[in-house]
Every structure is written in C-alpha cells, then in structure tokens.
Short mmCIF file of C-alpha atoms and ligand atoms in Angstrom, two decimals:
data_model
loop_
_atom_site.label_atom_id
_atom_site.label_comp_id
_atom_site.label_asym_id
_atom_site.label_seq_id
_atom_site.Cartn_x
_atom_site.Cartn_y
_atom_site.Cartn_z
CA UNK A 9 -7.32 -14.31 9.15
CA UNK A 10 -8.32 -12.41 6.45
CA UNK A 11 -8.59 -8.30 7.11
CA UNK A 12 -12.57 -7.82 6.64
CA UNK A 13 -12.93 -10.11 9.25
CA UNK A 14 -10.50 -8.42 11.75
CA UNK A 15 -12.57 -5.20 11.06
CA UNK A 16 -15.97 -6.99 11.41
CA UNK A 17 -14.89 -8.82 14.83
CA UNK A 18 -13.35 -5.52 15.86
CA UNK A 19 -14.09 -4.85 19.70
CA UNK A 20 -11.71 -1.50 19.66
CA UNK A 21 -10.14 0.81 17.19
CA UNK A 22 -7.40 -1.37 15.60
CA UNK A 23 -4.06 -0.31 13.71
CA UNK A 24 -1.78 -1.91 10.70
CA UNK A 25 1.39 -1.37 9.99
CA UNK A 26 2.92 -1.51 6.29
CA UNK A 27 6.75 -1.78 5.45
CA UNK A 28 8.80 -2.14 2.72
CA UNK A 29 11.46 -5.22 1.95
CA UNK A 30 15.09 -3.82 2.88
CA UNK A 31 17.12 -2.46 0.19
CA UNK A 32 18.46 -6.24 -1.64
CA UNK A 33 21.84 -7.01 0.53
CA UNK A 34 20.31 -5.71 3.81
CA UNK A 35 19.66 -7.44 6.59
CA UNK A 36 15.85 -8.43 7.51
CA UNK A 37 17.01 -8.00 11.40
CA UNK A 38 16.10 -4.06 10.79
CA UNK A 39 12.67 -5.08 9.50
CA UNK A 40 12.91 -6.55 13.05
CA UNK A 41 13.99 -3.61 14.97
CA UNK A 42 11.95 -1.35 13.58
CA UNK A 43 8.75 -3.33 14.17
CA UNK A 44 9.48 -4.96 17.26
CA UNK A 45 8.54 -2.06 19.42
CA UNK A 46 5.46 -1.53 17.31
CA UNK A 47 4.04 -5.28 18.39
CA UNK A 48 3.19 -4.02 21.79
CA UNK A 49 0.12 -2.45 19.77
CA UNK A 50 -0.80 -5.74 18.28
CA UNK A 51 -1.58 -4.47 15.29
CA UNK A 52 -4.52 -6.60 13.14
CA UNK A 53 -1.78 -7.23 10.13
CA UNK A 54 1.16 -5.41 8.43
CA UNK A 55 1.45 -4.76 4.70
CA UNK A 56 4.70 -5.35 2.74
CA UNK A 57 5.54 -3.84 -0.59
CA UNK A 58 6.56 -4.99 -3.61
CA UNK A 59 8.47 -3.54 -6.00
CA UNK A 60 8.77 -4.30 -9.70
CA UNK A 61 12.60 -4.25 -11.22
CA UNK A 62 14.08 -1.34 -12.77
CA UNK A 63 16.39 -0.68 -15.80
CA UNK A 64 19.45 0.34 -14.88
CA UNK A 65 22.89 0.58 -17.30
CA UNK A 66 26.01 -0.91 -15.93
CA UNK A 67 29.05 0.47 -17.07
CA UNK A 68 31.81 -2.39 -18.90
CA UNK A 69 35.18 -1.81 -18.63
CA UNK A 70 35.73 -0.96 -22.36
CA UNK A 71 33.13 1.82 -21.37
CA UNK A 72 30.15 0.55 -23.09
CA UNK A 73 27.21 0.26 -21.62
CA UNK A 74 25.17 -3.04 -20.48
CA UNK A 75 21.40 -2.56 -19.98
CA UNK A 76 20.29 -4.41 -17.17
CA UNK A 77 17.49 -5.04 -14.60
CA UNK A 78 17.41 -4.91 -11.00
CA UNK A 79 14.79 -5.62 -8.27
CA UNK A 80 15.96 -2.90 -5.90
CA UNK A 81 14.01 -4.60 -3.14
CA UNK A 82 12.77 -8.07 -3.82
CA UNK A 83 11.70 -10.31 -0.72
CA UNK A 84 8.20 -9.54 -0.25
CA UNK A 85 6.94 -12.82 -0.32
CA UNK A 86 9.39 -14.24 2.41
CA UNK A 87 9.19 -11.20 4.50
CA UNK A 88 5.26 -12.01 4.86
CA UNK A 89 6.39 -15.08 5.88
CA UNK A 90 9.18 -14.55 7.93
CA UNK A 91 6.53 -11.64 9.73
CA UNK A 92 3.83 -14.59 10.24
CA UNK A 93 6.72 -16.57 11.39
CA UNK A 94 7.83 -14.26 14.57
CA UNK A 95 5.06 -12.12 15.11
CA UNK A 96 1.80 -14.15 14.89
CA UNK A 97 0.33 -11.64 12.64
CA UNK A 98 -1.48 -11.45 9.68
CA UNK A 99 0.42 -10.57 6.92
CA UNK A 100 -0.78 -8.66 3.38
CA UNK A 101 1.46 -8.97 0.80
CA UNK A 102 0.92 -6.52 -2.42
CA UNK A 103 0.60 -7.47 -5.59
CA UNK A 104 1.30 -5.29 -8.83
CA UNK A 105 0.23 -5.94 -12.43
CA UNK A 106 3.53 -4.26 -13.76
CA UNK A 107 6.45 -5.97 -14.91
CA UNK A 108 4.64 -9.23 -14.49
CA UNK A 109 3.00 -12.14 -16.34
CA UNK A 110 -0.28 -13.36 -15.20
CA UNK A 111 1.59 -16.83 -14.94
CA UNK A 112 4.03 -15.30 -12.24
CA UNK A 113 0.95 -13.53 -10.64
CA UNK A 114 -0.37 -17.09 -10.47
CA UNK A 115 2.53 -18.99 -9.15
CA UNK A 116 3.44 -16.00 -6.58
CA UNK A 117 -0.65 -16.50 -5.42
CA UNK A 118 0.16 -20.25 -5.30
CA UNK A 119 3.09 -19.59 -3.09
CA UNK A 120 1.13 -17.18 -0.85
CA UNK A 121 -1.65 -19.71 -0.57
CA UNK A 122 0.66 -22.59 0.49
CA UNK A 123 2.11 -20.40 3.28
CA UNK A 124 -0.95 -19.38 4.61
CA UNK A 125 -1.65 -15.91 3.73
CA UNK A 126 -4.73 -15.10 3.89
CA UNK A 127 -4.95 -11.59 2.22
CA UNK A 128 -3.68 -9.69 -1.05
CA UNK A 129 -3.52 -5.85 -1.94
CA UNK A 130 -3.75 -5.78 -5.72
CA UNK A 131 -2.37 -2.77 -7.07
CA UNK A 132 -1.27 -1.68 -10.22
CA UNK A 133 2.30 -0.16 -9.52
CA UNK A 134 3.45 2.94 -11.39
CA UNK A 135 5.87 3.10 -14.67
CA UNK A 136 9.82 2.55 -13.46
CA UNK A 137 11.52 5.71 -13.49
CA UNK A 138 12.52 6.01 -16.49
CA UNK A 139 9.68 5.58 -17.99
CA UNK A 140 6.88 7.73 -18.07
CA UNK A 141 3.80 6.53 -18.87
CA UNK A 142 3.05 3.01 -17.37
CA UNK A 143 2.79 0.00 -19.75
CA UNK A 144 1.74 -3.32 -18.80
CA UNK A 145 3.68 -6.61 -19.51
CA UNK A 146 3.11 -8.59 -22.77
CA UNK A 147 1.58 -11.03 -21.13
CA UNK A 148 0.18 -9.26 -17.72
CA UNK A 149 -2.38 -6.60 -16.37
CA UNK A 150 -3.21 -3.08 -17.78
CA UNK A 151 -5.45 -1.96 -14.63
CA UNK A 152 -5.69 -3.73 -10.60
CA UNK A 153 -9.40 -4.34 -11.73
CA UNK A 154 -7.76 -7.67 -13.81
CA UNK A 155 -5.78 -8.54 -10.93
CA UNK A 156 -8.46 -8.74 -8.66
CA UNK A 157 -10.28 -10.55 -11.12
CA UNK A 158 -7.44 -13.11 -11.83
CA UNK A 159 -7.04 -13.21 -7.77
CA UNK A 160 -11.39 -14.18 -7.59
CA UNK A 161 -10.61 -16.72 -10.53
CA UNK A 162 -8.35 -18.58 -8.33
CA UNK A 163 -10.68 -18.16 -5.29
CA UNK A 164 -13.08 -19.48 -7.41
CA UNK A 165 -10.38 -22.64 -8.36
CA UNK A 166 -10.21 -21.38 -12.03
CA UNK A 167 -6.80 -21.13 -13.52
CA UNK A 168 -4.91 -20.06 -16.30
CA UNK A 169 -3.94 -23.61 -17.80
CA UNK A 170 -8.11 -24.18 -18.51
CA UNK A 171 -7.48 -27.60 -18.65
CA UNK A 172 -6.77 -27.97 -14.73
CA UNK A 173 -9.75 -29.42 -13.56
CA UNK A 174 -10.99 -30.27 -9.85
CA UNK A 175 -8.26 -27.60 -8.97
CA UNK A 176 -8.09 -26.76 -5.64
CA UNK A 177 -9.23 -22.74 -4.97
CA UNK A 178 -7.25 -20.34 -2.69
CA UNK A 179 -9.67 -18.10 -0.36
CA UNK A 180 -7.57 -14.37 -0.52
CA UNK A 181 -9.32 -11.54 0.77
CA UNK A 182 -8.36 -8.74 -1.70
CA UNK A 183 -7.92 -5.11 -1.32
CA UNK A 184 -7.74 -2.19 -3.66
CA UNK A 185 -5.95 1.04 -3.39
CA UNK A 186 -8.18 4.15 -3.48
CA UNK A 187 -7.34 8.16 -4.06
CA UNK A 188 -8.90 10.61 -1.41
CA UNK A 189 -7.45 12.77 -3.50
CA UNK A 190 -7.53 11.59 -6.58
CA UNK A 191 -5.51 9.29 -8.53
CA UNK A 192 -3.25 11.59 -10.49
CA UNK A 193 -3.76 10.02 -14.16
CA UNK A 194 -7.36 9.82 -13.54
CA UNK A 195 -9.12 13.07 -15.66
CA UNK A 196 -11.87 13.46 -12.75
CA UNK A 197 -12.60 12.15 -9.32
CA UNK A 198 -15.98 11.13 -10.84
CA UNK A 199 -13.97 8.77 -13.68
CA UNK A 200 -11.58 7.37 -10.58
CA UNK A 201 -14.52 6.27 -8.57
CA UNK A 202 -15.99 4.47 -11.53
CA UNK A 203 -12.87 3.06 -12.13
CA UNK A 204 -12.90 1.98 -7.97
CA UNK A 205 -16.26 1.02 -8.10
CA UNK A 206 -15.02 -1.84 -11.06
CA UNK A 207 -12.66 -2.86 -8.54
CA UNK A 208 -15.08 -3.60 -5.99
CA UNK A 209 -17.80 -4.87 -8.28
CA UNK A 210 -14.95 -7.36 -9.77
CA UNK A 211 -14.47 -8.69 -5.99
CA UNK A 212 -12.38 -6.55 -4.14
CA UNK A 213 -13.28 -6.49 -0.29
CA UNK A 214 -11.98 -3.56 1.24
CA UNK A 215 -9.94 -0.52 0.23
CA UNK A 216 -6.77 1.11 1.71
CA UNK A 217 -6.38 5.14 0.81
CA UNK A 218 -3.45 6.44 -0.13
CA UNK A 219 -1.54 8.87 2.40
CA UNK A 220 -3.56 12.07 3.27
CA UNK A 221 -2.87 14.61 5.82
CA UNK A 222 -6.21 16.35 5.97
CA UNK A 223 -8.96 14.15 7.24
CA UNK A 224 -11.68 16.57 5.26
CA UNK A 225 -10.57 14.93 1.99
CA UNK A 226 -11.00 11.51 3.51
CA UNK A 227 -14.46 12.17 4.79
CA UNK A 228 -15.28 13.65 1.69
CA UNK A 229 -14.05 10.62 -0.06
CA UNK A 230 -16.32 8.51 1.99
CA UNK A 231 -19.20 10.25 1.01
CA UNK A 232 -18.48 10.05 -2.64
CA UNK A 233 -18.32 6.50 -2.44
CA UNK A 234 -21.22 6.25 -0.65
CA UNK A 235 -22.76 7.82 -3.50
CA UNK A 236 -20.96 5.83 -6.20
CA UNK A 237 -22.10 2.53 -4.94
CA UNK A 238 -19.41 1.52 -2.74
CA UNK A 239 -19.98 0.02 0.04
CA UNK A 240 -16.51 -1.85 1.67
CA UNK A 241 -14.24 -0.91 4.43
CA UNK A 242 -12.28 2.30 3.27
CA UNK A 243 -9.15 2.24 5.57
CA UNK A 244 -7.33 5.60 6.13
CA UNK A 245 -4.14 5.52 5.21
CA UNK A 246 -1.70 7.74 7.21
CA UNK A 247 2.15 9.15 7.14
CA UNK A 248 4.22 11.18 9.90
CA UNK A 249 5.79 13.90 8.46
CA UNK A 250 9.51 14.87 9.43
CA UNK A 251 11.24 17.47 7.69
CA UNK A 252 10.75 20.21 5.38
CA UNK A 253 12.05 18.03 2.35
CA UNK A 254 8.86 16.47 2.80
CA UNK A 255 6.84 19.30 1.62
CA UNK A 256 8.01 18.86 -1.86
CA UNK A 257 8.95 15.40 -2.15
CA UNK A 258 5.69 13.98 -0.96
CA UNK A 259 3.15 16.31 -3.06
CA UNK A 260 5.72 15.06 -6.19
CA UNK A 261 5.90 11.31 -5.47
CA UNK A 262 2.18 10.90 -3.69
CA UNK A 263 0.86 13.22 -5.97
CA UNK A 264 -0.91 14.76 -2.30
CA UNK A 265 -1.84 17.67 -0.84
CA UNK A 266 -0.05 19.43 2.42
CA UNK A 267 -2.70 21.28 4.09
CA UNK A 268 -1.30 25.38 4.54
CA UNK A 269 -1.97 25.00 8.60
CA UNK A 270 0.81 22.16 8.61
CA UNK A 271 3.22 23.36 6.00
CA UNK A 272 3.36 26.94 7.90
CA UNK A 273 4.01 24.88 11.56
CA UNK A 274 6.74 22.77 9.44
CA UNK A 275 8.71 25.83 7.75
CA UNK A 276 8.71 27.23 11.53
CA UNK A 277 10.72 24.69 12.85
CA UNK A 278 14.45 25.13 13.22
CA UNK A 279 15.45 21.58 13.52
CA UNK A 280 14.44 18.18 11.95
CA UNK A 281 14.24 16.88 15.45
CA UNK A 282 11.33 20.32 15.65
CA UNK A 283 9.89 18.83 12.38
CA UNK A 284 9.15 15.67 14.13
CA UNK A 285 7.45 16.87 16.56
CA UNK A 286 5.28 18.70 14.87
CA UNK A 287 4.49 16.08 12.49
CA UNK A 288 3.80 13.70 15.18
CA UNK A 289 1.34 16.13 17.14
CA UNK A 290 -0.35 16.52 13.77
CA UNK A 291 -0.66 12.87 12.77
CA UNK A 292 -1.79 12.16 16.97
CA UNK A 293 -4.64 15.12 15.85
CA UNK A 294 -5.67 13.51 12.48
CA UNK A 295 -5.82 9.75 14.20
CA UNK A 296 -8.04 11.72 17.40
CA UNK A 297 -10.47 12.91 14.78
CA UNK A 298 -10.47 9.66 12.56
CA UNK A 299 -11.16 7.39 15.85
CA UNK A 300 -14.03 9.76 16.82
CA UNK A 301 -15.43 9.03 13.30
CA UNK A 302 -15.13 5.34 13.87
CA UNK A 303 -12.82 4.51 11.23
CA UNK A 304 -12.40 0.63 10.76
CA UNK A 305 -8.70 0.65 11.08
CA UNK A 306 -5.53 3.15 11.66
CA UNK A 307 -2.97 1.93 8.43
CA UNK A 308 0.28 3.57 9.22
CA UNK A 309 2.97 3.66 6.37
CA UNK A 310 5.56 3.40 8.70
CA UNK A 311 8.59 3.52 6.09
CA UNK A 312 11.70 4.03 8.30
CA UNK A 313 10.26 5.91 11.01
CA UNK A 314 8.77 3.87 13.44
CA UNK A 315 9.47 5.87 16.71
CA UNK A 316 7.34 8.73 15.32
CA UNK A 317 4.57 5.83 14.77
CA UNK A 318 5.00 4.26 17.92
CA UNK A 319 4.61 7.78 19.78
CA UNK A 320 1.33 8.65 17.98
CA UNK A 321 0.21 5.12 18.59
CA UNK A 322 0.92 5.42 22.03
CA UNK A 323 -0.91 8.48 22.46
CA UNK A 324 -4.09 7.59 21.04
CA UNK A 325 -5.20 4.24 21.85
P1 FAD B 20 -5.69 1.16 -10.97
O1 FAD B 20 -6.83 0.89 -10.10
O2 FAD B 20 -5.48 0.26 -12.14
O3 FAD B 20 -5.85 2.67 -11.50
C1 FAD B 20 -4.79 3.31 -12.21
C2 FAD B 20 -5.36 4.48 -13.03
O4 FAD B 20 -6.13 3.98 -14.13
C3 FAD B 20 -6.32 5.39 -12.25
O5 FAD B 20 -6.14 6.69 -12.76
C4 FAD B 20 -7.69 4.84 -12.59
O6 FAD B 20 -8.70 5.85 -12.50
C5 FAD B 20 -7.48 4.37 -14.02
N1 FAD B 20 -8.25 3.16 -14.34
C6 FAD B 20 -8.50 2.10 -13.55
N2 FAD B 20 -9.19 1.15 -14.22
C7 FAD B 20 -9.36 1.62 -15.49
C8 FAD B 20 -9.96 1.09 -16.67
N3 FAD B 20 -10.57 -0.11 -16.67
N4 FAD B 20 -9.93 1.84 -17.82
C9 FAD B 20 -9.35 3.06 -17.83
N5 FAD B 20 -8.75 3.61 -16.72
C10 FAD B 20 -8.74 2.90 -15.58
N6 FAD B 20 2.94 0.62 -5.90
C11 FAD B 20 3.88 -0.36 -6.00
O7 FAD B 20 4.61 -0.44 -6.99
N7 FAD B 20 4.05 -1.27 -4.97
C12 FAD B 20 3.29 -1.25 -3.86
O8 FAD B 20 3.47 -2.08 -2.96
C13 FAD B 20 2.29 -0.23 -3.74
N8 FAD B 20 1.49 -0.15 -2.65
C14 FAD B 20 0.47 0.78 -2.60
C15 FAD B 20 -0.42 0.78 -1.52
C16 FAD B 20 -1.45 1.72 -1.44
C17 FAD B 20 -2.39 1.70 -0.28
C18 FAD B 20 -1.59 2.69 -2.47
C19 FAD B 20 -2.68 3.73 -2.39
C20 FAD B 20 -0.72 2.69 -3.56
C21 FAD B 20 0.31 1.74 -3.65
N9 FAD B 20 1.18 1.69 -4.74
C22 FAD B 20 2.15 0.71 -4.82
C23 FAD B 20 1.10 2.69 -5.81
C24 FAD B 20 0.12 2.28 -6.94
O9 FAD B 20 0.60 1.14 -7.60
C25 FAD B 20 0.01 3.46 -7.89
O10 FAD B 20 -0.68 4.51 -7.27
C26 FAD B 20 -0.54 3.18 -9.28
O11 FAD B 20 -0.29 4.34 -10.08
C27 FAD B 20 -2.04 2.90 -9.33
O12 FAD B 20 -2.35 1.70 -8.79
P2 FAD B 20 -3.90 1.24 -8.64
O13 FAD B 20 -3.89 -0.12 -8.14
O14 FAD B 20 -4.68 2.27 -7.93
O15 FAD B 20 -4.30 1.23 -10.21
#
C-alpha cells in the first residue's frame, strides 16, 4: 500500500519507523531485535536507507596504497523485503541519485517493483566524505527532481531503452525529502522551496522533513509551503536525543538547530542514562504538540535506539 493512501485512510494518528541496513558483515537478526518491540505500534511502513559506496585506500604489503570502494552498508533492497517478509508492513526503500547510473536506478526500480514495493523516497544523497562538494555520476542524477522524474517515467511505462514498447509500468508512490530548516547548500529558504516545489510539480506525492527538534520551525515550514504552492503530506520527521555528543554532532552532520531550552536541560545531566531521559520527555512533548496539530504521520529515525522510541511511542498514542 502505497504511503498517501495510509495517510488518506488514516482513522488515528499513525507512526513510521526508518532504519538503516547493518554495518556489511552484521547480522539482519538486530534489524530484528530492534524493531520487533516497535511492531506492537503497527506502524503504517518503515523506511530503510541506502547508502552510496565510499573510497577508501587499502594498505598492500609493500606499503603502497590500493584505492578502493566500499558500500559500508549495502542491503537495502533485501532488507525491504525481508521487513515485508516478517512484519506485514509496508516498506519504503530510498533511493539516491549519487554514485549511480540511471540504468542501475532502473533495474533497482525493476527489482522493487517485482517484489512488491509499493513506495520510493528519492533523495539525492550527499558527497562521500572525502569529497566535498557533491557530483553526480557520469551517467546519473544531479538533483532528486530527475529521480522522481525517471521514477514517474516508469510509472508512466516509459523507459530508458526508448525502443521498449508496450512495457509494462510500475505504480511507486514517491516521496521527497524537505528542509524545515533549510537545506544547507541552498542560498535561501525561498530558493529551497522552489527547488521542493519542482519536486512536487515533477510528481512527487508526499514529503518527509528532515530531523527537527523545535516544532515552531516545522509549523513555520508548513506555512511556507502553503504559500509556495505545495500542497502534499509534509511528514515530521523526528530524533531522540541521548547524550551531550549530540549537541555538536547533530547540528554538524544534520546541518540542524538544538533549541537553547533543550541544550541547557542536556548539559545538566550527569549521566547518559540522565540524557535519555531528558531527550525522551522532550521528543514525548514535541510528538504531544505535533498530534494536537493533526500531523499526518509520526516518522521516527529510530537509528540504534529503539527503546527511547518505543517509550515515547508508548506514551503518546
Ligand atoms: P535535492 O532535492 O536535489 O536538493 C539538493 C540541493 O540542491 C538543495 O540545496 C536544493 O535547494 C538544491 N536544488 C534542488 N534542485 C535544484 C535544481 N534543479 N537546480 C539547482 N539547485 C537545486 N541520504 C542518503 O545518502 N541516503 C538516505 O537514505 C537518505 N535519507 C534521507 C531521508 C530524509 C527524510 C532526508 C531529509 C534526507 C535523507 N538523506 C539521505 C540525505 C539527503 O540525501 C541529503 O540531505 C542531500 O544533501 C539532499 O538530498 P535531496 O534529495 O533533498 O536533494
């Protein structure tokens, strides 16, 4: 089932999970553990990552160096699966323009069309670390807006090889990232909501927000899309906070604000095990306020902590 229609048959405030694939060599069984407890909230669909490969230099044993790349985390494809599989749930796999063809984009959309997925998020991705600007493949995607597109081409049963006639056409519901904040390389908000707005206009259904962790920006950011023309589902997008090395870490990698109130509660605590707490009873506050608004959805990134999620879950629906 694809996501707009979970929000549109909605008879109660629903929530979605999103994880990442294990580290490669893990086991998928603590994918398992940590969202097994989380199922007793039946959550409308869970996201899974992807991430593109990095450079890395491996070390010979004449002391050279061999350039090499690794996909730190590959799997997200059968993890959707292997989710669907178990759980009964809908699953969103995301998508990224770098480090990618549009011919791999297209087989990997086959793939997720013969399994049954229903849904796409069709991001981007950011430069590899090493890198600082990002730069799209030869052959691939500069922006998510020709993602989406090349995801509504399918829909529409168009493919790359133009000869392919009477092809049959997939039916993905695709979302879009959005910035209640702003997307950092963007010079204005004004410029990033045009820039959203193409998105949308291209086919995009519904948009996820990146993390925030005051809900002012978020209604803000409704309003401003409002008043640039857009008109989907914007669903919140929300992260517990659990220790102090958050407070730097996530404003650097997020590119996010911390709101003074929480960072002051956070720098009182003594212990991480005080951190959590007060970064649950701030996310359970945030969520209160959100479901009071009516949001369509609760999105939690639940990224290795999913007792604090299933706590604030707990307490709020
Ligand atoms: P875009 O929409 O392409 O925007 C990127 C920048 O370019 C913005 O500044 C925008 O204003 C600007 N822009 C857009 N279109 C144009 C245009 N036509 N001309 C000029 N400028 C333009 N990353 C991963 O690697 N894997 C993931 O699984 C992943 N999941 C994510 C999930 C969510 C909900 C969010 C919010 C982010 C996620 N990211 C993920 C991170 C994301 O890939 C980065 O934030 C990336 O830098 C931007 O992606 P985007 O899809 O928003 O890009």
């Amino acid at each position: 089932m694809k996501v707009t229609e979970h929000i549109a048959g909605a008879t109660k405030p629903l929530v979605s999970f999103e994880i990442l694939p294990p580290v490669k060599g893990k086991s998928i069984d603590n994918i398992f553990s940590n969202l097994d407890p989380l199922m007793e909230f039946k959550p409308s669909f869970i996201n899974v990552t992807y991430h593109r490969a990095e450079q890395t230099y491996k070390r010979r044993a004449d002391g050279s160096f061999d350039r090499v790349e690794i996909r730190k985390r590959p799997g997200t494809v059968g993890i959707c699966a292997a989710l669907m599989n178990r759980y009964r749930v809908d699953a969103v796999p995301h998508l990224i323009c770098g480090g990618f063809a549009k011919e791999e984009t297209e087989n990997a959309l086959i793939d997720l069309h013969y399994l049954g997925i229903d849904n796409v998020l069709a991001l981007r991705g950011d430069s590899p670390g090493n890198e600082k600007f990002f730069a799209p493949h030869p052959q691939g995607h500069r922006y998510a807006v020709e993602l989406v597109q090349q995801v509504v081409n399918l829909n529409e049963g168009h493919y790359l090889e133009e000869d392919i006639v009477d092809a049959g056409k997939t039916d993905f519901c695709i979302g879009v990232a959005g910035y209640p904040e702003k997307h950092f390389e963007a010079a204005n908000m004004e410029l990033d909501l045009h820039y959203l707005q193409q998105k949308i206009a291209a086919g995009a259904d519904y948009i996820t927000t990146q993390m925030f962790f005051n809900n002012n920006s978020y209604f803000k950011y409704l309003e401003n899309c409002k008043n640039a023309n857009i008109h989907v589902p914007i669903v919140p997008g929300l992260k517990p906070l659990t220790n102090k090395k958050q407070l730097s870490m996530i404003p650097s990698i997020f590119h996010v604000d911390i709101p003074q109130e929480f960072t002051n509660e956070m720098l009182k605590c003594k212990t991480d095990a005080d951190c959590e707490l007060v970064g649950t009873e701030w996310l359970i506050a945030q969520c209160r306020e959100l479901l009071a608004k009516k949001v369509p959805v609760l999105h939690f990134y639940t990224l290795g902590k999913p007792k604090v999620v299933y706590n604030v879950v707990k307490a709020i629906l």
